[in-house]
Coordinates of C-alpha atoms in Angstrom, one line a residue:
M1 CA -0.9 -31.5 42.7
A2 CA -3.3 -33.6 40.4
E3 CA -5.3 -30.3 39.9
Q4 CA -2.2 -28.4 38.7
D5 CA -1.3 -31.0 36.3
G6 CA -4.7 -31.0 34.9
S7 CA -4.9 -27.0 34.7
N8 CA -1.3 -27.0 33.1
G9 CA -2.7 -29.5 30.5
A10 CA -5.5 -27.1 29.6
V11 CA -3.3 -24.1 29.5
E12 CA -0.7 -26.0 27.0
Q13 CA -3.9 -27.3 25.2
A14 CA -5.0 -23.6 25.0
I15 CA -1.6 -22.3 24.0
G16 CA -1.2 -25.0 21.5
G17 CA -4.4 -24.3 19.9
A18 CA -3.4 -20.3 19.7
D19 CA -0.4 -21.4 17.9
N20 CA -2.6 -22.6 15.2
M21 CA -4.5 -19.4 14.9
P22 CA -3.8 -17.0 11.8
Q23 CA -1.2 -14.3 13.3
V24 CA -0.3 -11.2 11.4
G25 CA 2.3 -8.7 12.5
V26 CA 4.1 -5.7 10.8
V27 CA 7.8 -5.8 11.2
A28 CA 8.7 -2.8 9.7
Q29 CA 7.6 0.1 7.3
Y30 CA 9.9 2.0 5.1
V31 CA 10.4 4.3 2.1
K32 CA 12.2 2.2 -0.6
D33 CA 12.0 5.2 -3.0
L34 CA 11.2 8.8 -3.0
S35 CA 11.5 11.2 -6.1
F36 CA 10.2 14.5 -6.3
E37 CA 10.9 16.7 -9.5
N38 CA 10.2 20.5 -9.5
P39 CA 11.4 21.0 -13.4
N40 CA 9.7 24.4 -13.4
A41 CA 11.0 26.0 -10.5
P42 CA 11.0 29.0 -9.7
A43 CA 8.4 30.0 -12.3
V44 CA 6.1 27.3 -11.1
Y45 CA 5.4 29.5 -7.7
Q46 CA 4.1 32.5 -10.2
W47 CA 1.5 30.3 -11.9
Q48 CA -2.1 31.2 -11.2
G49 CA -4.3 28.2 -12.0
Q50 CA -4.6 24.9 -10.1
P51 CA -2.6 22.0 -11.8
Q52 CA -4.3 19.0 -12.8
M53 CA -3.3 15.8 -10.8
D54 CA -2.9 12.5 -12.0
V55 CA -2.5 9.9 -9.0
Q56 CA -1.6 6.2 -9.9
F57 CA -1.5 3.4 -7.5
N58 CA 0.3 -0.1 -8.0
I59 CA 0.5 -2.9 -5.3
G60 CA 3.1 -5.6 -5.3
A61 CA 3.7 -8.2 -2.9
Q62 CA 6.4 -10.8 -2.6
P63 CA 7.6 -13.5 -0.3
V64 CA 11.1 -12.4 1.5
G65 CA 11.4 -15.4 3.9
Q66 CA 9.8 -17.9 5.7
D67 CA 6.3 -16.5 7.0
L68 CA 7.7 -13.2 5.7
H69 CA 6.4 -10.8 2.9
E70 CA 7.0 -7.6 1.4
V71 CA 4.1 -5.2 0.2
V72 CA 5.1 -2.2 -1.8
L73 CA 2.7 0.5 -2.5
K74 CA 3.8 2.4 -5.4
V75 CA 2.2 6.1 -5.8
E76 CA 2.8 8.1 -9.0
I77 CA 1.6 11.6 -9.0
S78 CA 1.9 14.1 -11.9
A79 CA 0.7 17.7 -11.5
K80 CA 0.3 19.7 -14.8
A81 CA -0.9 23.0 -15.5
D82 CA -1.4 25.0 -18.5
E83 CA 2.4 26.4 -18.5
G84 CA 3.7 23.0 -17.9
T85 CA 4.6 20.3 -15.1
A86 CA 4.2 21.8 -11.6
F87 CA 5.8 18.8 -10.3
Q88 CA 6.0 14.9 -10.6
M89 CA 6.4 12.5 -7.6
E90 CA 7.0 8.9 -7.0
L91 CA 6.8 7.1 -3.9
L92 CA 7.6 3.3 -3.1
Y93 CA 6.6 2.7 0.5
G94 CA 7.1 -0.9 1.8
G95 CA 6.0 -2.9 4.6
L96 CA 7.4 -6.1 6.0
F97 CA 4.5 -8.5 7.2
A98 CA 5.1 -11.5 9.4
L99 CA 2.0 -14.0 8.4
R100 CA 1.7 -17.1 10.3
N101 CA -1.1 -19.8 9.9
V102 CA -3.0 -17.8 7.3
P103 CA -4.8 -19.8 5.0
Q104 CA -3.6 -19.7 1.4
E105 CA -7.0 -18.5 0.2
Q106 CA -6.7 -15.4 2.3
L107 CA -3.1 -14.7 1.8
Q108 CA -3.4 -12.7 -1.4
P109 CA -6.5 -10.7 -0.1
F110 CA -4.5 -9.6 2.7
L111 CA -1.5 -8.7 0.9
L112 CA -3.0 -6.9 -1.7
A113 CA -6.1 -5.2 0.3
E114 CA -5.4 -5.2 4.1
A115 CA -1.8 -4.5 4.0
P116 CA -1.9 -1.6 1.5
R117 CA -4.9 -0.2 3.9
I118 CA -2.2 -0.4 6.7
L119 CA 0.5 1.5 4.7
F120 CA -1.5 3.9 3.0
P121 CA -1.9 6.6 5.8
F122 CA 1.8 6.6 6.2
A123 CA 2.4 7.1 2.5
R124 CA -0.1 9.8 2.5
R125 CA 1.7 11.7 5.2
I126 CA 5.1 11.3 3.3
I127 CA 3.3 12.7 0.2
A128 CA 1.9 15.6 2.0
D129 CA 5.0 16.4 3.7
A130 CA 7.0 16.1 0.3
T131 CA 4.8 18.4 -1.3
I132 CA 5.1 21.0 1.3
D133 CA 8.9 20.8 1.5
A134 CA 8.9 21.6 -2.2
G135 CA 7.0 24.9 -1.7
F136 CA 3.4 23.7 -2.7
P137 CA 0.4 23.1 -0.6
P138 CA 0.0 19.7 1.1
L139 CA -1.2 17.0 -1.3
L140 CA -3.8 15.1 0.9
L141 CA -4.8 12.2 -1.0
D142 CA -8.4 10.8 -0.3
P143 CA -8.6 7.6 1.7
I144 CA -8.7 4.5 -0.9
D145 CA -10.7 1.5 -0.4
F146 CA -8.5 -1.2 -1.3
A147 CA -10.8 -3.9 -0.4
S148 CA -13.1 -2.9 -3.1
L149 CA -10.3 -2.4 -5.6
Y150 CA -9.1 -5.9 -5.1
M151 CA -12.6 -7.3 -5.3
Q152 CA -13.3 -5.3 -8.6
R153 CA -9.8 -6.5 -9.9
A154 CA -10.4 -10.3 -8.9
A155 CA -13.7 -10.2 -10.5
Q156 CA -12.4 -8.7 -13.6
Q157 CA -9.4 -11.2 -13.7
Q158 CA -12.0 -14.2 -13.3
A159 CA -14.2 -12.8 -16.0
E160 CA -11.2 -12.6 -18.3
E161 CA -10.2 -16.2 -17.5
T162 CA -13.7 -17.6 -18.0
G163 CA -13.9 -15.6 -21.4
G164 CA -10.6 -17.4 -22.5
Q165 CA -8.7 -14.3 -22.4
A166 CA -5.3 -13.9 -20.8
G167 CA -3.4 -11.0 -19.3
E168 CA -2.7 -8.7 -16.5
V169 CA -5.4 -6.4 -14.7
T170 CA -4.3 -2.8 -14.5
G171 CA -6.0 0.1 -13.5
Q172 CA -6.4 3.5 -11.9
A173 CA -7.4 4.1 -8.1

């Protein structure tokens, strides 16, 4: 009996220690908004040239409950040719992340670098499917290194703060 009590105490201590470990989980992924405009149909399907693509990304994160955060990946795409706009698309793809025991200094890097990395393949597929459904070849976006973008923006923001300048950090991916 004494051996069992000792082993139960060790198990409880191990479990209790695990409760203090950082834990991350994806609760849900979802399309918040999807807009596809094809203003020059049906003439656009007779255009000969390849349109120029402009792809913009924005990442937003906000707490929505205790240990619960929403991360939204916003993708805006504009395809323009000499003849006019081929199509415009906007996708807001969200993820609900449960975060427990994540140190404060690691919270923002997770929400703005790692969470978008998790969401991106699903948003990429939705974009490809939407372009196919609109009668265009699939638009397969290149993978994005969100960690590098986060580090660049953090360094830029720190440089601006050190230089006495204030403002938001914006950019293209």
